[in-house]
Tab-separated table of C-alpha atoms in Angstrom:
chain	number	residue	atom	x	y	z
A	1	MET	CA	-17.430	-25.601	-7.228
A	2	SER	CA	-15.851	-24.387	-4.010
A	3	GLU	CA	-16.882	-26.218	-0.855
A	4	ASN	CA	-19.326	-24.245	1.296
A	5	HIS	CA	-17.945	-23.208	4.688
A	6	GLU	CA	-20.267	-21.826	7.343
A	7	TYR	CA	-18.977	-18.856	9.345
A	8	ARG	CA	-18.871	-19.684	13.062
A	9	ASP	CA	-18.966	-17.606	16.237
A	10	ASP	CA	-16.060	-19.220	18.092
A	11	TYR	CA	-12.897	-18.197	16.265
A	12	PRO	CA	-9.911	-17.382	18.520
A	13	GLU	CA	-8.693	-13.802	18.674
A	14	GLN	CA	-5.274	-13.596	17.071
A	15	THR	CA	-2.812	-10.731	16.737
A	16	LEU	CA	-2.003	-9.989	13.095
A	17	TYR	CA	1.591	-9.676	11.885
A	18	ILE	CA	0.780	-10.293	8.234
A	19	PRO	CA	1.394	-7.733	5.452
A	20	GLY	CA	-2.140	-6.479	6.003
A	21	PRO	CA	-4.787	-6.344	7.272
A	22	THR	CA	-3.116	-5.387	10.499
A	23	GLU	CA	-4.170	-4.606	14.049
A	24	VAL	CA	-6.856	-1.925	14.515
A	25	ARG	CA	-7.402	0.177	17.637
A	26	GLU	CA	-10.537	-0.646	19.626
A	27	ASP	CA	-11.931	2.886	19.395
A	28	VAL	CA	-11.476	2.781	15.610
A	29	VAL	CA	-13.488	-0.438	15.402
A	30	ASP	CA	-16.117	1.044	17.731
A	31	ALA	CA	-16.510	4.064	15.452
A	32	MET	CA	-18.055	1.799	12.812
A	33	ALA	CA	-21.010	1.123	15.095
A	34	GLU	CA	-22.344	4.693	14.923
A	35	PRO	CA	-25.894	4.966	13.518
A	36	LEU	CA	-25.992	5.209	9.744
A	37	PHE	CA	-26.960	8.381	7.919
A	38	GLY	CA	-27.596	9.389	4.345
A	39	HIS	CA	-24.679	9.630	1.959
A	40	ARG	CA	-26.101	12.893	0.560
A	41	SER	CA	-26.606	14.519	3.945
A	42	GLU	CA	-24.743	17.461	5.445
A	43	ARG	CA	-23.312	15.037	7.982
A	44	MET	CA	-21.745	13.050	5.127
A	45	THR	CA	-20.209	16.231	3.728
A	46	ASP	CA	-18.742	16.978	7.152
A	47	LEU	CA	-17.331	13.454	7.405
A	48	TYR	CA	-15.878	13.215	3.921
A	49	THR	CA	-14.315	16.656	3.818
A	50	THR	CA	-12.792	16.017	7.241
A	51	ILE	CA	-11.079	12.768	6.232
A	52	VAL	CA	-9.913	14.167	2.888
A	53	GLU	CA	-8.386	17.292	4.418
A	54	ASP	CA	-6.924	15.343	7.360
A	55	THR	CA	-5.240	13.014	4.876
A	56	LYS	CA	-3.700	15.962	3.031
A	57	THR	CA	-2.451	17.329	6.338
A	58	PHE	CA	-0.967	14.019	7.457
A	59	LEU	CA	0.736	13.331	4.127
A	60	GLU	CA	1.846	16.971	3.864
A	61	THR	CA	0.611	17.290	0.290
A	62	ASP	CA	-1.060	20.074	-1.648
A	63	ASN	CA	-2.303	17.589	-4.245
A	64	ASP	CA	-5.880	16.360	-4.440
A	65	VAL	CA	-6.932	13.364	-2.339
A	66	ILE	CA	-9.613	10.858	-3.349
A	67	ILE	CA	-11.006	8.317	-0.872
A	68	LEU	CA	-13.285	5.679	-2.397
A	69	THR	CA	-14.858	2.455	-1.261
A	70	GLY	CA	-12.774	-0.368	-2.679
A	71	SER	CA	-9.286	-1.803	-2.727
A	72	GLY	CA	-6.163	0.059	-3.697
A	73	THR	CA	-6.193	-2.161	-6.775
A	74	ALA	CA	-9.117	-0.073	-8.044
A	75	PHE	CA	-6.777	2.906	-8.295
A	76	MET	CA	-4.111	0.710	-9.881
A	77	GLU	CA	-6.596	0.030	-12.664
A	78	SER	CA	-8.091	3.514	-12.928
A	79	SER	CA	-4.646	5.131	-13.132
A	80	ILE	CA	-4.025	3.213	-16.358
A	81	LEU	CA	-7.464	4.030	-17.746
A	82	ASN	CA	-7.144	7.702	-16.845
A	83	LEU	CA	-3.603	8.416	-17.989
A	84	VAL	CA	-2.426	5.911	-20.615
A	85	ASP	CA	-3.328	6.406	-24.261
A	86	GLU	CA	-1.204	3.521	-25.463
A	87	HIS	CA	2.290	3.008	-24.033
A	88	VAL	CA	3.218	2.370	-20.404
A	89	LEU	CA	6.529	1.389	-18.832
A	90	VAL	CA	5.916	-0.959	-15.889
A	91	THR	CA	8.832	-1.661	-13.562
A	92	THR	CA	8.438	-5.227	-12.250
A	93	CYS	CA	10.245	-6.897	-9.358
A	94	GLY	CA	7.530	-8.935	-7.634
A	95	SER	CA	3.926	-10.028	-7.637
A	96	PHE	CA	2.227	-6.655	-7.260
A	97	SER	CA	4.228	-4.902	-9.941
A	98	GLU	CA	3.425	-7.866	-12.195
A	99	ARG	CA	-0.225	-7.260	-11.349
A	100	GLN	CA	0.102	-3.685	-12.625
A	101	ALA	CA	1.484	-4.989	-15.928
A	102	ASP	CA	-1.286	-7.574	-16.167
A	103	ILE	CA	-3.971	-4.944	-15.558
A	104	ALA	CA	-2.519	-2.665	-18.228
A	105	GLU	CA	-2.422	-5.508	-20.736
A	106	ARG	CA	-6.014	-6.492	-19.951
A	107	LEU	CA	-6.988	-2.886	-20.647
A	108	GLY	CA	-5.433	-3.142	-24.089
A	109	LYS	CA	-2.395	-0.956	-23.448
A	110	THR	CA	1.046	-1.565	-24.900
A	111	VAL	CA	3.158	-2.612	-21.920
A	112	ASP	CA	6.952	-2.565	-21.784
A	113	ARG	CA	8.348	-4.245	-18.711
A	114	LEU	CA	11.543	-3.133	-17.023
A	115	GLU	CA	12.064	-6.471	-15.275
A	116	TYR	CA	14.111	-7.434	-12.223
A	117	GLU	CA	14.608	-10.691	-10.387
A	118	TRP	CA	12.285	-11.075	-7.411
A	119	GLY	CA	14.185	-9.664	-4.448
A	120	ASP	CA	16.015	-7.028	-6.487
A	121	ALA	CA	15.021	-3.368	-6.516
A	122	VAL	CA	14.214	-1.054	-9.418
A	123	LYS	CA	17.171	1.190	-10.270
A	124	PRO	CA	16.664	4.842	-11.262
A	125	GLU	CA	19.460	4.668	-13.831
A	126	ASP	CA	17.647	1.838	-15.619
A	127	VAL	CA	14.470	3.907	-15.728
A	128	ARG	CA	16.459	6.793	-17.177
A	129	GLU	CA	17.918	4.558	-19.875
A	130	ALA	CA	14.477	3.180	-20.782
A	131	LEU	CA	13.056	6.694	-21.036
A	132	GLU	CA	16.002	7.909	-23.095
A	133	GLU	CA	15.476	5.062	-25.548
A	134	SER	CA	11.697	5.450	-25.696
A	135	ASP	CA	11.589	8.496	-27.980
A	136	GLY	CA	8.921	9.967	-25.683
A	137	ARG	CA	6.389	7.207	-26.240
A	138	TYR	CA	5.557	6.435	-22.608
A	139	ASP	CA	2.452	8.087	-21.185
A	140	VAL	CA	3.144	6.615	-17.740
A	141	VAL	CA	5.894	4.943	-15.720
A	142	THR	CA	4.677	2.767	-12.844
A	143	CYS	CA	6.503	1.517	-9.762
A	144	VAL	CA	5.545	-0.299	-6.571
A	145	MET	CA	6.969	1.564	-3.606
A	146	ASN	CA	6.907	-1.475	-1.348
A	147	GLU	CA	6.813	-4.945	-2.931
A	148	SER	CA	5.285	-6.870	-0.048
A	149	SER	CA	5.754	-10.148	-1.953
A	150	THR	CA	9.538	-9.789	-1.702
A	151	GLY	CA	10.041	-7.190	1.035
A	152	VAL	CA	11.696	-4.726	-1.361
A	153	ARG	CA	11.404	-0.964	-0.888
A	154	ASN	CA	11.994	0.662	-4.260
A	155	PRO	CA	13.646	4.133	-4.414
A	156	ILE	CA	10.572	5.914	-5.750
A	157	GLU	CA	11.905	9.337	-4.788
A	158	GLU	CA	14.935	8.990	-7.066
A	159	ILE	CA	12.836	7.373	-9.793
A	160	GLY	CA	10.365	10.244	-9.581
A	161	ASP	CA	13.202	12.722	-9.983
A	162	VAL	CA	14.224	10.915	-13.174
A	163	VAL	CA	10.690	10.853	-14.589
A	164	ALA	CA	10.410	14.588	-13.833
A	165	GLU	CA	12.866	15.180	-16.660
A	166	TYR	CA	10.216	13.868	-19.075
A	167	PRO	CA	7.247	16.219	-18.630
A	168	ASP	CA	5.011	14.269	-21.023
A	169	THR	CA	5.280	11.150	-18.860
A	170	CYS	CA	3.344	10.698	-15.603
A	171	PHE	CA	4.713	8.763	-12.636
A	172	VAL	CA	2.292	6.388	-10.877
A	173	VAL	CA	3.225	4.735	-7.562
A	174	ASP	CA	1.541	1.805	-5.841
A	175	ALA	CA	2.152	2.472	-2.136
A	176	VAL	CA	-0.479	0.044	-0.847
A	177	SER	CA	1.696	-1.617	1.794
A	178	ALA	CA	3.811	1.411	2.721
A	179	LEU	CA	2.027	4.779	2.785
A	180	GLY	CA	1.424	5.885	6.350
A	181	GLY	CA	4.325	3.780	7.645
A	182	ASP	CA	7.135	4.957	5.392
A	183	TYR	CA	7.616	8.679	4.838
A	184	VAL	CA	7.534	9.942	1.268
A	185	ASP	CA	7.516	13.568	0.151
A	186	ILE	CA	4.920	13.230	-2.585
A	187	ASP	CA	5.013	16.754	-3.944
A	188	ALA	CA	8.813	17.051	-4.042
A	189	HIS	CA	9.432	14.000	-6.232
A	190	ASN	CA	7.104	14.336	-9.207
A	191	ILE	CA	4.723	11.620	-7.999
A	192	ASP	CA	1.636	12.257	-10.095
A	193	VAL	CA	-0.456	9.466	-8.608
A	194	ILE	CA	0.165	7.496	-5.416
A	195	PHE	CA	-2.407	5.195	-3.864
A	196	THR	CA	-2.855	2.914	-0.882
A	197	SER	CA	-5.359	0.715	0.940
A	198	VAL	CA	-6.322	1.652	4.477
A	199	GLN	CA	-5.941	-1.843	5.993
A	200	LYS	CA	-2.159	-1.694	5.745
A	201	ALA	CA	0.021	0.949	7.420
A	202	PHE	CA	-2.990	3.208	8.025
A	203	ALA	CA	-4.184	0.462	10.429
A	204	MET	CA	-7.872	0.661	9.625
A	205	PRO	CA	-10.492	-1.941	8.727
A	206	PRO	CA	-10.382	-2.873	5.023
A	207	GLY	CA	-12.715	-1.205	2.568
A	208	LEU	CA	-11.241	2.087	1.357
A	209	GLY	CA	-8.668	3.077	-1.223
A	210	VAL	CA	-6.825	6.399	-0.937
A	211	CYS	CA	-5.308	8.158	-3.945
A	212	VAL	CA	-3.274	11.365	-4.169
A	213	VAL	CA	-3.453	13.041	-7.598
A	214	SER	CA	-1.305	15.863	-8.945
A	215	GLU	CA	-2.600	18.737	-11.037
A	216	ASP	CA	-0.581	17.399	-13.978
A	217	ALA	CA	-2.353	14.038	-13.742
A	218	TYR	CA	-5.735	15.764	-13.535
A	219	GLU	CA	-4.922	17.796	-16.650
A	220	ARG	CA	-3.560	14.751	-18.484
A	221	GLU	CA	-6.853	12.932	-17.962
A	222	ALA	CA	-8.778	15.990	-19.172
A	223	GLU	CA	-6.663	16.150	-22.352
A	224	LYS	CA	-6.935	12.404	-22.936
A	225	GLY	CA	-10.726	12.629	-23.008
A	226	THR	CA	-11.503	9.110	-21.759
A	227	SER	CA	-11.149	7.725	-18.257
A	228	ALA	CA	-12.506	5.328	-15.674
A	229	TRP	CA	-16.055	5.999	-14.499
A	230	TYR	CA	-15.781	4.953	-10.859
A	231	GLY	CA	-12.150	5.944	-10.324
A	232	GLY	CA	-11.965	8.808	-12.796
A	233	PHE	CA	-9.821	11.521	-11.267
A	234	ARG	CA	-11.805	14.429	-12.707
A	235	ARG	CA	-15.119	12.837	-11.781
A	236	CYS	CA	-14.064	12.292	-8.168
A	237	ILE	CA	-12.236	15.585	-7.676
A	238	ASP	CA	-14.860	17.744	-9.396
A	239	TYR	CA	-17.638	16.128	-7.378
A	240	TYR	CA	-15.698	16.784	-4.185
A	241	GLU	CA	-15.168	20.424	-5.152
A	242	LYS	CA	-18.872	20.886	-5.845
A	243	LYS	CA	-20.494	18.698	-3.176
A	244	GLY	CA	-17.831	17.696	-0.651
A	245	GLN	CA	-18.874	14.061	-1.119
A	246	THR	CA	-18.172	10.949	-3.199
A	247	HIS	CA	-20.040	10.507	-6.461
A	248	SER	CA	-21.248	7.019	-5.433
A	249	THR	CA	-22.465	5.573	-2.136
A	250	PRO	CA	-19.455	5.076	0.157
A	251	ALA	CA	-18.801	2.616	2.989
A	252	ILE	CA	-19.872	5.096	5.651
A	253	PRO	CA	-18.920	2.937	8.686
A	254	VAL	CA	-15.357	2.525	7.416
A	255	MET	CA	-15.122	6.269	6.788
A	256	LEU	CA	-16.184	6.841	10.398
A	257	ALA	CA	-13.353	4.520	11.439
A	258	TYR	CA	-11.020	6.481	9.151
A	259	ARG	CA	-11.923	9.730	10.891
A	260	GLN	CA	-11.120	8.211	14.281
A	261	GLN	CA	-7.831	6.659	13.180
A	262	MET	CA	-6.727	9.830	11.419
A	263	LYS	CA	-6.975	11.607	14.766
A	264	HIS	CA	-4.366	9.179	16.118
A	265	MET	CA	-2.182	9.490	13.027
A	266	LEU	CA	-2.218	13.288	13.126
A	267	GLU	CA	-1.426	13.253	16.834
A	268	GLU	CA	1.588	11.001	16.225
A	269	GLY	CA	2.643	12.867	13.067
A	270	HIS	CA	4.093	11.706	9.770
A	271	ASP	CA	7.735	11.935	10.887
A	272	ALA	CA	7.190	10.141	14.197
A	273	ARG	CA	5.135	7.410	12.560
A	274	ASP	CA	7.926	6.923	10.038
A	275	ALA	CA	10.522	6.727	12.819
A	276	ARG	CA	8.521	4.083	14.706
A	277	HIS	CA	8.289	1.954	11.575
A	278	ARG	CA	12.023	2.351	10.958
A	279	GLU	CA	12.701	1.074	14.476
A	280	MET	CA	10.488	-1.963	13.939
A	281	ALA	CA	12.121	-2.694	10.588
A	282	ALA	CA	15.630	-2.378	12.051
A	283	TYR	CA	14.802	-4.771	14.894
A	284	THR	CA	13.212	-7.342	12.587
A	285	GLN	CA	16.079	-7.221	10.094
A	286	GLU	CA	18.649	-7.637	12.874
A	287	TRP	CA	16.735	-10.632	14.225
A	288	ALA	CA	16.398	-12.137	10.755
A	289	ARG	CA	20.116	-11.847	10.054
A	290	GLU	CA	20.909	-13.455	13.392
A	291	HIS	CA	18.843	-16.547	12.599
A	292	PHE	CA	18.260	-16.524	8.824
A	293	GLU	CA	18.953	-14.042	6.013
A	294	MET	CA	16.951	-11.214	4.500
A	295	PHE	CA	15.496	-11.996	1.074
A	296	PRO	CA	15.594	-8.487	-0.477
A	297	GLU	CA	18.637	-6.923	-2.049
A	298	GLU	CA	20.759	-5.302	0.650
A	299	GLY	CA	19.953	-1.637	1.129
A	300	TYR	CA	16.436	-1.943	-0.275
A	301	GLU	CA	14.644	-3.616	2.635
A	302	SER	CA	11.038	-2.656	3.295
A	303	GLN	CA	10.167	-0.508	6.275
A	304	THR	CA	6.775	-2.203	6.781
A	305	VAL	CA	7.163	-5.863	5.708
A	306	SER	CA	10.216	-8.060	6.255
A	307	CYS	CA	10.617	-10.935	3.810
A	308	ILE	CA	13.009	-13.435	5.399
A	309	ALA	CA	14.859	-16.172	3.520
A	310	ASN	CA	14.297	-19.585	5.104
A	311	THR	CA	17.988	-20.496	5.272
A	312	GLN	CA	17.409	-22.886	8.190
A	313	ASP	CA	14.827	-24.864	6.226
A	314	ILE	CA	12.233	-24.656	8.973
A	315	ASP	CA	8.717	-25.905	8.274
A	316	VAL	CA	7.240	-22.491	7.457
A	317	ALA	CA	3.606	-23.602	7.199
A	318	GLY	CA	3.865	-25.719	10.339
A	319	THR	CA	5.574	-22.955	12.319
A	320	ILE	CA	2.917	-20.441	11.287
A	321	ALA	CA	0.145	-22.840	12.341
A	322	THR	CA	1.726	-23.670	15.699
A	323	VAL	CA	2.531	-20.056	16.558
A	324	ALA	CA	-1.076	-19.174	15.755
A	325	ASP	CA	-2.379	-22.026	17.899
A	326	GLU	CA	-0.095	-21.643	20.913
A	327	TYR	CA	0.602	-17.903	20.919
A	328	GLU	CA	-2.421	-16.535	19.029
A	329	MET	CA	-0.160	-14.587	16.678
A	330	VAL	CA	-0.313	-14.804	12.892
A	331	PHE	CA	2.541	-14.121	10.489
A	332	SER	CA	2.779	-15.020	6.825
A	333	ASN	CA	4.458	-17.496	4.532
A	334	GLY	CA	6.194	-16.448	1.336
A	335	TYR	CA	4.034	-15.110	-1.462
A	336	GLY	CA	2.807	-17.739	-3.902
A	337	SER	CA	4.187	-21.137	-4.808
A	338	ALA	CA	7.638	-19.798	-5.734
A	339	LEU	CA	8.384	-18.341	-2.285
A	340	GLY	CA	5.901	-20.182	-0.050
A	341	GLU	CA	8.457	-22.242	1.908
A	342	ARG	CA	11.579	-20.406	0.725
A	343	THR	CA	10.639	-17.285	2.667
A	344	PHE	CA	8.304	-16.030	5.358
A	345	ARG	CA	7.080	-12.525	6.040
A	346	ILE	CA	6.495	-10.392	9.129
A	347	GLY	CA	4.315	-7.322	8.833
A	348	HIS	CA	5.546	-4.577	11.177
A	349	MET	CA	3.115	-1.849	10.261
A	350	GLY	CA	0.277	0.217	11.652
A	351	GLU	CA	0.009	0.268	15.437
A	352	HIS	CA	2.706	-2.286	16.256
A	353	ASP	CA	5.922	-1.322	18.035
A	354	VAL	CA	9.244	-3.025	18.702
A	355	GLU	CA	7.940	-4.737	21.831
A	356	SER	CA	4.998	-6.310	20.034
A	357	ILE	CA	7.272	-7.468	17.195
A	358	ARG	CA	9.693	-8.947	19.728
A	359	ALA	CA	6.821	-10.962	21.203
A	360	LEU	CA	6.304	-12.566	17.793
A	361	THR	CA	9.977	-13.275	17.118
A	362	ASP	CA	10.281	-14.845	20.580
A	363	ALA	CA	7.354	-17.107	19.715
A	364	ILE	CA	8.938	-18.084	16.382
A	365	GLU	CA	12.223	-18.881	18.131
A	366	ASP	CA	10.380	-21.087	20.605
A	367	ILE	CA	8.377	-23.056	18.077
A	368	ALA	CA	11.129	-23.331	15.443
A	369	GLY	CA	13.795	-24.190	18.040
A	370	LEU	CA	16.089	-21.352	17.059
């Protein structure tokens, strides 16, 4: 049995540079303190339709948008339930793509892995070869846009263009740690399903998953005849079309925060937000190469999370703890036992900018003696 720990009232305030959750604007946090109201009220319809349509506007998509209470992992699971009859090709190059394969196997699907070493990126030509050899058996191809475990940004646009040549196969993208901080033209690249969690590059409190669904994916689920109940695409989209609400009780306070943050995101714009994240990524990668090395394959570095190889053999855990104690800034070790001390990760997403990232790297230099 896990030891019981009592939550205290005296924790220090620390700035987050982890791969999510990330920093949240004060007015976005304050929005959650509005008085509650009924989830079947006209006010709820106003709120939900506003955040759905604002999301479409920000992402520049004509596809349907679903916003549900839960983690992005819920859409990872429901995408398999909704679209896969039997066979799915899962591209794996890190922990979160392995999670997609594990979920599909737990759901009883036949999973073929297109596997890469952790740190390497998925290659479109390999996807093409797998599809050519499949004799049309794959219902779905999955890919993680941004493997935050390894700091790899996979070329989902090119992969989507390949999958488009196979109209009986849907393309599902996990963009949990990237969407909102790394521009992707969803409609132009045959992305049938793409989902995220709001606590990452959207820079909101945790609690909501966002999923963009193409008409082809909607129709595929209808033809398949079985689907997830909570995350069923038809169930969610049809209910929205009829009622302008979610089919189940949502986390209303977090949706109020979403409305407030989406105002900021629309004011900044998709292109400008992308450019700011590119600047942060470029600075962090330059700093990492000056003192260490980047872990991901060259040319495939993430725009929102830098995974840095610990070539100087610093005490990663100790440095993280001391930076948190002395500078009140928190960054992350490598993901899992395999990369825990071999790498460390800096999340440069959401509302950070180059100056705030520089404050962290200065602190790391000080504590690690770089």
